[in-house]
Amino acid sequence: MKRKILFLGESYRADAITWMKGLKEFGDFEIITWELQTSNNSKINRFKRILEYFFSPIAIRKIIRKEKPDMVIAERTTSYGFLAALSGSKTIAIAQQGQTDLWPEDSILYPFKKFIQKYAFKKAHLIHAWGPVMAIHMKASGVDMNKVLVLPKGIDLSIFTSSINNSNKIEAIVTRSLMPEYRHDSILKAFAILHQKGIDFSLTIVGDGTRLHYLKDLAKDLQIENKVIFTGRIPNTELPKLLQRSNIYISMPITEGVSASLFEAMACNCYPLVSDIPGNQSWIKHRENGQLIEIDNIEMLAEELIWSFENPESRNQAIIRNRKFVEENASYDINMKIISKKYHDLLTLRGI
């Protein structure tokens, strides 16, 4: 009989889609989903969402009684992970999405998030750390590390394939959501410095978000709008093509767990320049297989962009190493098989 999983989380997100797709493909699981229906884009909606969250354990338990899933899995330890812990399911797996999931640190809800995360950790039978930086936080939080699986979901290497780009100019790409925490404004200002120095480039900014109009206006103010392409939201099938046409990947978040976007860029032979934070330090060593940039250090980003392009031999060696690294450590086919087997073994161990 096919085993059934109830997924708690935002099912439209790329990470969630990869997770569920892999469990269906390699574990032959049937997946049903539940998520909060109220958006979080205004003060009124945030209040409604909190109310919906407060009553959601009742709705989730009702689904469990009706659908009788063999296990419940959930993303984000401080939200859906806590709901999984309250679900009453006999088998629970939760995933920490960020470096700690306790973000922002200056939030008045920080102590509450810490409390519910600890409860979720305690109740879960399996905890996903998609990368080493997450496991560090778990260990510091007193989690039983025997329950922790440190492994990224991986990316589809048959889609994100390597390419050769012999362009004589910087052709950079950014694929992160246009939200304040990803610091697209610093990236644009760094490229304005290159423009002032007479260095040719193109910059493609993929995706959508609250800062789209602000960033378009900023590009005009910096007089680089003719060299910056805002694609808006694109189908996932288009992303590999854009990465393969680029030679530099840039990502400047102020916090990071494990970035599938970084793995995708590395797989497509884009040389990475990323923010110097723990989530990126797990994968990138400065001027060995990429470059680590201080957050909001515009001058440093500009200088390192110039260095990377003036040192093609170092850059080419790095992209070869990066492709090999992704093949060995971040393959969707390999990693999701391991995760799927782990679920089946867990259910068997628990007599389900």
mmCIF file of N, CA, C and O in Angstrom, residues 251-346:
data_model
loop_
_atom_site.group_PDB
_atom_site.id
_atom_site.type_symbol
_atom_site.label_atom_id
_atom_site.label_comp_id
_atom_site.label_asym_id
_atom_site.label_seq_id
_atom_site.Cartn_x
_atom_site.Cartn_y
_atom_site.Cartn_z
ATOM 1 N N SER A 251 24.941 37.160 -5.196
ATOM 2 C CA SER A 251 23.889 37.023 -4.198
ATOM 3 C C SER A 251 24.390 37.643 -2.898
ATOM 4 O O SER A 251 25.402 37.214 -2.355
ATOM 5 N N MET A 252 23.668 38.659 -2.392
ATOM 6 C CA MET A 252 24.133 39.412 -1.233
ATOM 7 C C MET A 252 23.134 39.418 -0.063
ATOM 8 O O MET A 252 22.860 40.454 0.530
ATOM 9 N N PRO A 253 22.579 38.271 0.311
ATOM 10 C CA PRO A 253 21.621 38.277 1.428
ATOM 11 C C PRO A 253 22.302 38.582 2.755
ATOM 12 O O PRO A 253 23.506 38.336 2.922
ATOM 13 N N ILE A 254 21.522 39.090 3.694
ATOM 14 C CA ILE A 254 22.065 39.356 5.027
ATOM 15 C C ILE A 254 21.937 38.128 5.922
ATOM 16 O O ILE A 254 22.554 38.067 6.989
ATOM 17 N N THR A 255 21.136 37.150 5.510
ATOM 18 C CA THR A 255 21.042 35.880 6.225
ATOM 19 C C THR A 255 20.791 34.784 5.191
ATOM 20 O O THR A 255 20.191 35.040 4.150
ATOM 21 N N GLU A 256 21.274 33.580 5.469
ATOM 22 C CA GLU A 256 21.164 32.499 4.500
ATOM 23 C C GLU A 256 21.194 31.158 5.204
ATOM 24 O O GLU A 256 21.941 30.972 6.178
ATOM 25 N N GLY A 257 20.360 30.237 4.722
ATOM 26 C CA GLY A 257 20.432 28.866 5.203
ATOM 27 C C GLY A 257 21.250 28.070 4.203
ATOM 28 O O GLY A 257 22.471 28.038 4.250
ATOM 29 N N VAL A 258 20.551 27.449 3.261
ATOM 30 C CA VAL A 258 21.204 26.792 2.131
ATOM 31 C C VAL A 258 20.543 27.314 0.875
ATOM 32 O O VAL A 258 19.327 27.243 0.730
ATOM 33 N N SER A 259 21.336 27.846 -0.033
ATOM 34 C CA SER A 259 20.804 28.487 -1.225
ATOM 35 C C SER A 259 20.835 27.546 -2.420
ATOM 36 O O SER A 259 21.902 27.257 -2.972
ATOM 37 N N ALA A 260 19.659 27.085 -2.827
ATOM 38 C CA ALA A 260 19.563 26.298 -4.067
ATOM 39 C C ALA A 260 19.982 27.154 -5.249
ATOM 40 O O ALA A 260 20.545 26.641 -6.225
ATOM 41 N N SER A 261 19.733 28.464 -5.158
ATOM 42 C CA SER A 261 20.118 29.380 -6.236
ATOM 43 C C SER A 261 21.624 29.353 -6.465
ATOM 44 O O SER A 261 22.092 29.401 -7.615
ATOM 45 N N LEU A 262 22.383 29.285 -5.381
ATOM 46 C CA LEU A 262 23.840 29.207 -5.499
ATOM 47 C C LEU A 262 24.258 27.911 -6.184
ATOM 48 O O LEU A 262 25.105 27.913 -7.089
ATOM 49 N N PHE A 263 23.666 26.794 -5.770
ATOM 50 C CA PHE A 263 23.983 25.508 -6.401
ATOM 51 C C PHE A 263 23.646 25.523 -7.902
ATOM 52 O O PHE A 263 24.399 25.000 -8.724
ATOM 53 N N GLU A 264 22.508 26.130 -8.240
ATOM 54 C CA GLU A 264 22.105 26.208 -9.642
ATOM 55 C C GLU A 264 23.130 26.992 -10.459
ATOM 56 O O GLU A 264 23.491 26.595 -11.573
ATOM 57 N N ALA A 265 23.596 28.094 -9.895
ATOM 58 C CA ALA A 265 24.592 28.914 -10.589
ATOM 59 C C ALA A 265 25.915 28.168 -10.737
ATOM 60 O O ALA A 265 26.540 28.191 -11.810
ATOM 61 N N MET A 266 26.332 27.484 -9.674
ATOM 62 C CA MET A 266 27.575 26.718 -9.719
ATOM 63 C C MET A 266 27.491 25.608 -10.769
ATOM 64 O O MET A 266 28.462 25.322 -11.476
ATOM 65 N N ALA A 267 26.321 24.986 -10.873
ATOM 66 C CA ALA A 267 26.128 23.906 -11.851
ATOM 67 C C ALA A 267 26.218 24.416 -13.279
ATOM 68 O O ALA A 267 26.631 23.687 -14.181
ATOM 69 N N CYS A 268 25.828 25.685 -13.488
ATOM 70 C CA CYS A 268 25.818 26.265 -14.840
ATOM 71 C C CYS A 268 27.090 27.044 -15.159
ATOM 72 O O CYS A 268 27.130 27.810 -16.126
ATOM 73 N N ASN A 269 28.122 26.854 -14.339
ATOM 74 C CA ASN A 269 29.436 27.480 -14.566
ATOM 75 C C ASN A 269 29.435 28.993 -14.379
ATOM 76 O O ASN A 269 30.240 29.700 -14.996
ATOM 77 N N CYS A 270 28.552 29.495 -13.542
ATOM 78 C CA CYS A 270 28.609 30.901 -13.156
ATOM 79 C C CYS A 270 29.548 31.033 -11.954
ATOM 80 O O CYS A 270 29.399 30.309 -10.958
ATOM 81 N N TYR A 271 30.475 31.956 -12.035
ATOM 82 C CA TYR A 271 31.419 32.188 -10.945
ATOM 83 C C TYR A 271 30.708 32.992 -9.846
ATOM 84 O O TYR A 271 30.178 34.067 -10.111
ATOM 85 N N PRO A 272 30.686 32.496 -8.589
ATOM 86 C CA PRO A 272 29.870 33.142 -7.564
ATOM 87 C C PRO A 272 30.575 34.208 -6.725
ATOM 88 O O PRO A 272 31.682 33.999 -6.227
ATOM 89 N N LEU A 273 29.916 35.347 -6.578
ATOM 90 C CA LEU A 273 30.276 36.368 -5.598
ATOM 91 C C LEU A 273 29.092 36.484 -4.650
ATOM 92 O O LEU A 273 27.996 36.883 -5.060
ATOM 93 N N VAL A 274 29.314 36.130 -3.385
ATOM 94 C CA VAL A 274 28.218 36.053 -2.423
ATOM 95 C C VAL A 274 28.605 36.738 -1.121
ATOM 96 O O VAL A 274 29.788 36.962 -0.839
ATOM 97 N N SER A 275 27.616 37.059 -0.307
ATOM 98 C CA SER A 275 27.870 37.755 0.958
ATOM 99 C C SER A 275 28.627 36.854 1.926
ATOM 100 O O SER A 275 28.436 35.637 1.961
ATOM 101 N N ASP A 276 29.479 37.477 2.710
ATOM 102 C CA ASP A 276 30.362 36.760 3.633
ATOM 103 C C ASP A 276 29.614 36.460 4.933
ATOM 104 O O ASP A 276 29.793 37.132 5.950
ATOM 105 N N ILE A 277 28.757 35.455 4.886
ATOM 106 C CA ILE A 277 27.959 35.033 6.039
ATOM 107 C C ILE A 277 28.062 33.509 6.159
ATOM 108 O O ILE A 277 28.415 32.830 5.194
ATOM 109 N N PRO A 278 27.770 32.958 7.345
ATOM 110 C CA PRO A 278 27.969 31.514 7.559
ATOM 111 C C PRO A 278 27.305 30.615 6.528
ATOM 112 O O PRO A 278 27.886 29.610 6.110
ATOM 113 N N GLY A 279 26.084 30.950 6.103
ATOM 114 C CA GLY A 279 25.383 30.105 5.153
ATOM 115 C C GLY A 279 26.095 29.969 3.824
ATOM 116 O O GLY A 279 25.949 28.958 3.128
ATOM 117 N N ASN A 280 26.881 30.987 3.434
ATOM 118 C CA ASN A 280 27.658 30.926 2.202
ATOM 119 C C ASN A 280 29.071 30.392 2.433
ATOM 120 O O ASN A 280 29.665 29.771 1.545
ATOM 121 N N GLN A 281 29.598 30.632 3.625
ATOM 122 C CA GLN A 281 30.952 30.161 3.941
ATOM 123 C C GLN A 281 31.043 28.637 3.936
ATOM 124 O O GLN A 281 32.135 28.084 3.789
ATOM 125 N N SER A 282 29.899 27.966 4.086
ATOM 126 C CA SER A 282 29.883 26.498 4.035
ATOM 127 C C SER A 282 30.288 25.974 2.667
ATOM 128 O O SER A 282 30.784 24.855 2.546
ATOM 129 N N TRP A 283 30.064 26.797 1.620
ATOM 130 C CA TRP A 283 30.274 26.322 0.251
ATOM 131 C C TRP A 283 31.361 27.087 -0.498
ATOM 132 O O TRP A 283 31.966 26.534 -1.422
ATOM 133 N N ILE A 284 31.586 28.345 -0.138
ATOM 134 C CA ILE A 284 32.506 29.201 -0.886
ATOM 135 C C ILE A 284 33.718 29.592 -0.039
ATOM 136 O O ILE A 284 33.576 30.034 1.097
ATOM 137 N N LYS A 285 34.909 29.411 -0.614
ATOM 138 C CA LYS A 285 36.156 29.865 -0.011
ATOM 139 C C LYS A 285 36.689 31.022 -0.858
ATOM 140 O O LYS A 285 36.823 30.894 -2.078
ATOM 141 N N HIS A 286 37.007 32.107 -0.199
ATOM 142 C CA HIS A 286 37.330 33.351 -0.895
ATOM 143 C C HIS A 286 38.515 33.196 -1.846
ATOM 144 O O HIS A 286 39.591 32.762 -1.462
ATOM 145 N N ARG A 287 38.266 33.559 -3.089
ATOM 146 C CA ARG A 287 39.231 33.518 -4.180
ATOM 147 C C ARG A 287 39.783 32.113 -4.451
ATOM 148 O O ARG A 287 40.822 31.960 -5.079
ATOM 149 N N GLU A 288 39.051 31.106 -3.974
ATOM 150 C CA GLU A 288 39.371 29.726 -4.324
ATOM 151 C C GLU A 288 38.315 29.172 -5.284
ATOM 152 O O GLU A 288 38.643 28.725 -6.373
ATOM 153 N N ASN A 289 37.048 29.232 -4.854
ATOM 154 C CA ASN A 289 35.974 28.798 -5.765
ATOM 155 C C ASN A 289 34.867 29.841 -5.870
ATOM 156 O O ASN A 289 33.747 29.561 -6.269
ATOM 157 N N GLY A 290 35.218 31.059 -5.525
ATOM 158 C CA GLY A 290 34.276 32.165 -5.568
ATOM 159 C C GLY A 290 34.822 33.284 -4.702
ATOM 160 O O GLY A 290 35.993 33.259 -4.304
ATOM 161 N N GLN A 291 33.978 34.250 -4.384
ATOM 162 C CA GLN A 291 34.428 35.360 -3.550
ATOM 163 C C GLN A 291 33.362 35.710 -2.516
ATOM 164 O O GLN A 291 32.163 35.667 -2.800
ATOM 165 N N LEU A 292 33.833 36.014 -1.307
ATOM 166 C CA LEU A 292 32.965 36.388 -0.198
ATOM 167 C C LEU A 292 33.074 37.889 0.034
ATOM 168 O O LEU A 292 34.177 38.423 0.225
ATOM 169 N N ILE A 293 31.930 38.550 0.050
ATOM 170 C CA ILE A 293 31.881 40.012 0.100
ATOM 171 C C ILE A 293 31.194 40.463 1.388
ATOM 172 O O ILE A 293 30.124 39.943 1.742
ATOM 173 N N GLU A 294 31.768 41.422 2.072
ATOM 174 C CA GLU A 294 31.128 41.993 3.257
ATOM 175 C C GLU A 294 29.771 42.581 2.877
ATOM 176 O O GLU A 294 29.630 43.216 1.830
ATOM 177 N N ILE A 295 28.786 42.370 3.736
ATOM 178 C CA ILE A 295 27.438 42.880 3.479
ATOM 179 C C ILE A 295 27.471 44.398 3.318
ATOM 180 O O ILE A 295 28.057 45.113 4.134
ATOM 181 N N ASP A 296 26.859 44.877 2.262
ATOM 182 C CA ASP A 296 26.723 46.304 1.965
ATOM 183 C C ASP A 296 28.050 47.023 1.723
ATOM 184 O O ASP A 296 28.093 48.260 1.742
ATOM 185 N N ASN A 297 29.127 46.276 1.487
ATOM 186 C CA ASN A 297 30.408 46.899 1.141
ATOM 187 C C ASN A 297 30.456 47.037 -0.377
ATOM 188 O O ASN A 297 30.943 46.156 -1.092
ATOM 189 N N ILE A 298 29.926 48.144 -0.857
ATOM 190 C CA ILE A 298 29.773 48.371 -2.293
ATOM 191 C C ILE A 298 31.120 48.421 -2.998
ATOM 192 O O ILE A 298 31.298 47.838 -4.076
ATOM 193 N N GLU A 299 32.072 49.110 -2.384
ATOM 194 C CA GLU A 299 33.409 49.228 -2.987
ATOM 195 C C GLU A 299 34.078 47.862 -3.110
ATOM 196 O O GLU A 299 34.714 47.562 -4.125
ATOM 197 N N MET A 300 33.934 47.033 -2.069
ATOM 198 C CA MET A 300 34.548 45.705 -2.114
ATOM 199 C C MET A 300 33.923 44.858 -3.221
ATOM 200 O O MET A 300 34.639 44.152 -3.949
ATOM 201 N N LEU A 301 32.611 44.920 -3.351
ATOM 202 C CA LEU A 301 31.941 44.154 -4.399
ATOM 203 C C LEU A 301 32.435 44.593 -5.770
ATOM 204 O O LEU A 301 32.734 43.749 -6.638
ATOM 205 N N ALA A 302 32.559 45.891 -5.978
ATOM 206 C CA ALA A 302 33.050 46.400 -7.264
ATOM 207 C C ALA A 302 34.481 45.930 -7.519
ATOM 208 O O ALA A 302 34.806 45.467 -8.623
ATOM 209 N N GLU A 303 35.335 46.020 -6.503
ATOM 210 C CA GLU A 303 36.733 45.611 -6.652
ATOM 211 C C GLU A 303 36.849 44.114 -6.944
ATOM 212 O O GLU A 303 37.658 43.693 -7.780
ATOM 213 N N GLU A 304 36.046 43.307 -6.254
ATOM 214 C CA GLU A 304 36.116 41.859 -6.449
ATOM 215 C C GLU A 304 35.527 41.435 -7.790
ATOM 216 O O GLU A 304 35.956 40.445 -8.389
ATOM 217 N N LEU A 305 34.547 42.179 -8.279
ATOM 218 C CA LEU A 305 34.038 41.929 -9.624
ATOM 219 C C LEU A 305 35.141 42.153 -10.655
ATOM 220 O O LEU A 305 35.346 41.343 -11.566
ATOM 221 N N ILE A 306 35.870 43.253 -10.484
ATOM 222 C CA ILE A 306 36.967 43.555 -11.403
ATOM 223 C C ILE A 306 38.056 42.485 -11.299
ATOM 224 O O ILE A 306 38.561 41.988 -12.304
ATOM 225 N N TRP A 307 38.395 42.105 -10.065
ATOM 226 C CA TRP A 307 39.439 41.082 -9.860
ATOM 227 C C TRP A 307 39.041 39.774 -10.536
ATOM 228 O O TRP A 307 39.868 39.132 -11.201
ATOM 229 N N SER A 308 37.786 39.376 -10.344
ATOM 230 C CA SER A 308 37.341 38.098 -10.907
ATOM 231 C C SER A 308 37.457 38.082 -12.419
ATOM 232 O O SER A 308 37.814 37.067 -13.013
ATOM 233 N N PHE A 309 37.159 39.228 -13.046
ATOM 234 C CA PHE A 309 37.204 39.237 -14.504
ATOM 235 C C PHE A 309 38.608 39.439 -15.036
ATOM 236 O O PHE A 309 38.913 39.035 -16.164
ATOM 237 N N GLU A 310 39.488 40.017 -14.238
ATOM 238 C CA GLU A 310 40.887 40.191 -14.653
ATOM 239 C C GLU A 310 41.717 38.946 -14.395
ATOM 240 O O GLU A 310 42.894 38.892 -14.759
ATOM 241 N N ASN A 311 41.121 37.928 -13.752
ATOM 242 C CA ASN A 311 41.815 36.684 -13.453
ATOM 243 C C ASN A 311 41.028 35.496 -14.006
ATOM 244 O O ASN A 311 40.495 34.669 -13.255
ATOM 245 N N PRO A 312 40.958 35.394 -15.344
ATOM 246 C CA PRO A 312 40.134 34.346 -15.967
ATOM 247 C C PRO A 312 40.609 32.928 -15.655
ATOM 248 O O PRO A 312 39.782 32.020 -15.560
ATOM 249 N N GLU A 313 41.910 32.733 -15.480
ATOM 250 C CA GLU A 313 42.408 31.389 -15.189
ATOM 251 C C GLU A 313 41.897 30.905 -13.835
ATOM 252 O O GLU A 313 41.425 29.773 -13.701
ATOM 253 N N SER A 314 41.974 31.784 -12.836
ATOM 254 C CA SER A 314 41.462 31.437 -11.505
ATOM 255 C C SER A 314 39.963 31.185 -11.561
ATOM 256 O O SER A 314 39.445 30.241 -10.958
ATOM 257 N N ARG A 315 39.265 32.025 -12.318
ATOM 258 C CA ARG A 315 37.809 31.890 -12.441
ATOM 259 C C ARG A 315 37.435 30.579 -13.134
ATOM 260 O O ARG A 315 36.516 29.876 -12.693
ATOM 261 N N ASN A 316 38.155 30.231 -14.180
ATOM 262 C CA ASN A 316 37.846 29.009 -14.921
ATOM 263 C C ASN A 316 38.127 27.754 -14.096
ATOM 264 O O ASN A 316 37.376 26.775 -14.168
ATOM 265 N N GLN A 317 39.202 27.772 -13.316
ATOM 266 C CA GLN A 317 39.495 26.637 -12.434
ATOM 267 C C GLN A 317 38.400 26.480 -11.385
ATOM 268 O O GLN A 317 38.001 25.368 -11.045
ATOM 269 N N ALA A 318 37.908 27.618 -10.895
ATOM 270 C CA ALA A 318 36.862 27.605 -9.865
ATOM 271 C C ALA A 318 35.561 27.007 -10.399
ATOM 272 O O ALA A 318 34.919 26.196 -9.724
ATOM 273 N N ILE A 319 35.166 27.376 -11.614
ATOM 274 C CA ILE A 319 33.884 26.889 -12.114
ATOM 275 C C ILE A 319 33.931 25.386 -12.397
ATOM 276 O O ILE A 319 32.921 24.699 -12.259
ATOM 277 N N ILE A 320 35.110 24.884 -12.751
ATOM 278 C CA ILE A 320 35.256 23.432 -12.941
ATOM 279 C C ILE A 320 35.111 22.716 -11.605
ATOM 280 O O ILE A 320 34.402 21.703 -11.495
ATOM 281 N N ARG A 321 35.782 23.247 -10.567
ATOM 282 C CA ARG A 321 35.680 22.648 -9.226
ATOM 283 C C ARG A 321 34.249 22.725 -8.709
ATOM 284 O O ARG A 321 33.756 21.790 -8.073
ATOM 285 N N ASN A 322 33.583 23.836 -8.975
ATOM 286 C CA ASN A 322 32.222 24.019 -8.471
ATOM 287 C C ASN A 322 31.237 23.040 -9.094
ATOM 288 O O ASN A 322 30.360 22.504 -8.416
ATOM 289 N N ARG A 323 31.383 22.817 -10.400
ATOM 290 C CA ARG A 323 30.494 21.847 -11.061
ATOM 291 C C ARG A 323 30.688 20.459 -10.464
ATOM 292 O O ARG A 323 29.717 19.745 -10.173
ATOM 293 N N LYS A 324 31.921 20.080 -10.247
ATOM 294 C CA LYS A 324 32.216 18.775 -9.667
ATOM 295 C C LYS A 324 31.654 18.681 -8.251
ATOM 296 O O LYS A 324 31.076 17.664 -7.853
ATOM 297 N N PHE A 325 31.804 19.769 -7.476
ATOM 298 C CA PHE A 325 31.291 19.787 -6.103
ATOM 299 C C PHE A 325 29.772 19.575 -6.083
ATOM 300 O O PHE A 325 29.255 18.794 -5.280
ATOM 301 N N VAL A 326 29.062 20.278 -6.958
ATOM 302 C CA VAL A 326 27.600 20.154 -7.001
ATOM 303 C C VAL A 326 27.202 18.741 -7.407
ATOM 304 O O VAL A 326 26.271 18.157 -6.843
ATOM 305 N N GLU A 327 27.896 18.176 -8.388
ATOM 306 C CA GLU A 327 27.595 16.806 -8.810
ATOM 307 C C GLU A 327 27.754 15.814 -7.672
ATOM 308 O O GLU A 327 26.984 14.858 -7.547
ATOM 309 N N GLU A 328 28.749 16.037 -6.818
ATOM 310 C CA GLU A 328 29.044 15.098 -5.733
ATOM 311 C C GLU A 328 28.216 15.351 -4.474
ATOM 312 O O GLU A 328 27.994 14.427 -3.682
ATOM 313 N N ASN A 329 27.768 16.592 -4.280
ATOM 314 C CA ASN A 329 27.127 16.937 -3.004
ATOM 315 C C ASN A 329 25.707 17.486 -3.104
ATOM 316 O O ASN A 329 24.998 17.493 -2.098
ATOM 317 N N ALA A 330 25.300 17.927 -4.266
ATOM 318 C CA ALA A 330 23.987 18.577 -4.364
ATOM 319 C C ALA A 330 23.181 18.071 -5.547
ATOM 320 O O ALA A 330 22.479 18.837 -6.209
ATOM 321 N N SER A 331 23.272 16.781 -5.807
ATOM 322 C CA SER A 331 22.485 16.174 -6.881
ATOM 323 C C SER A 331 21.104 15.797 -6.351
ATOM 324 O O SER A 331 20.986 15.024 -5.393
ATOM 325 N N TYR A 332 20.081 16.323 -6.984
ATOM 326 C CA TYR A 332 18.696 16.008 -6.621
ATOM 327 C C TYR A 332 18.438 14.507 -6.693
ATOM 328 O O TYR A 332 17.839 13.918 -5.780
ATOM 329 N N ASP A 333 18.904 13.857 -7.753
ATOM 330 C CA ASP A 333 18.671 12.421 -7.928
ATOM 331 C C ASP A 333 19.270 11.605 -6.785
ATOM 332 O O ASP A 333 18.648 10.671 -6.270
ATOM 333 N N ILE A 334 20.471 11.953 -6.382
ATOM 334 C CA ILE A 334 21.143 11.207 -5.309
ATOM 335 C C ILE A 334 20.543 11.538 -3.947
ATOM 336 O O ILE A 334 20.178 10.647 -3.173
ATOM 337 N N ASN A 335 20.429 12.833 -3.661
ATOM 338 C CA ASN A 335 20.026 13.250 -2.315
ATOM 339 C C ASN A 335 18.570 12.939 -1.994
ATOM 340 O O ASN A 335 18.243 12.529 -0.875
ATOM 341 N N MET A 336 17.682 13.090 -2.974
ATOM 342 C CA MET A 336 16.276 12.801 -2.698
ATOM 343 C C MET A 336 16.016 11.301 -2.571
ATOM 344 O O MET A 336 15.095 10.886 -1.867
ATOM 345 N N LYS A 337 16.841 10.488 -3.195
ATOM 346 C CA LYS A 337 16.757 9.041 -2.967
ATOM 347 C C LYS A 337 17.111 8.710 -1.518
ATOM 348 O O LYS A 337 16.456 7.879 -0.868
ATOM 349 N N ILE A 338 18.153 9.362 -1.012
ATOM 350 C CA ILE A 338 18.580 9.154 0.381
ATOM 351 C C ILE A 338 17.484 9.606 1.338
ATOM 352 O O ILE A 338 17.137 8.902 2.296
ATOM 353 N N ILE A 339 16.913 10.790 1.078
ATOM 354 C CA ILE A 339 15.869 11.327 1.949
ATOM 355 C C ILE A 339 14.629 10.438 1.923
ATOM 356 O O ILE A 339 14.039 10.142 2.974
ATOM 357 N N SER A 340 14.226 9.999 0.745
ATOM 358 C CA SER A 340 13.047 9.128 0.618
ATOM 359 C C SER A 340 13.239 7.819 1.372
ATOM 360 O O SER A 340 12.330 7.342 2.067
ATOM 361 N N LYS A 341 14.422 7.239 1.238
ATOM 362 C CA LYS A 341 14.715 5.991 1.964
ATOM 363 C C LYS A 341 14.696 6.220 3.470
ATOM 364 O O LYS A 341 14.207 5.379 4.232
ATOM 365 N N LYS A 342 15.205 7.375 3.887
ATOM 366 C CA LYS A 342 15.202 7.714 5.313
ATOM 367 C C LYS A 342 13.774 7.749 5.851
ATOM 368 O O LYS A 342 13.501 7.274 6.960
ATOM 369 N N TYR A 343 12.849 8.287 5.077
ATOM 370 C CA TYR A 343 11.438 8.333 5.482
ATOM 371 C C TYR A 343 10.860 6.928 5.613
ATOM 372 O O TYR A 343 10.181 6.608 6.601
ATOM 373 N N HIS A 344 11.101 6.094 4.610
ATOM 374 C CA HIS A 344 10.586 4.722 4.667
ATOM 375 C C HIS A 344 11.178 3.957 5.842
ATOM 376 O O HIS A 344 10.465 3.231 6.545
ATOM 377 N N ASP A 345 12.481 4.142 6.075
ATOM 378 C CA ASP A 345 13.128 3.462 7.214
ATOM 379 C C ASP A 345 12.554 3.937 8.532
ATOM 380 O O ASP A 345 12.337 3.138 9.453
ATOM 381 N N LEU A 346 12.283 5.242 8.624
ATOM 382 C CA LEU A 346 11.712 5.809 9.853
ATOM 383 C C LEU A 346 10.322 5.251 10.118
ATOM 384 O O LEU A 346 9.985 4.883 11.245
#
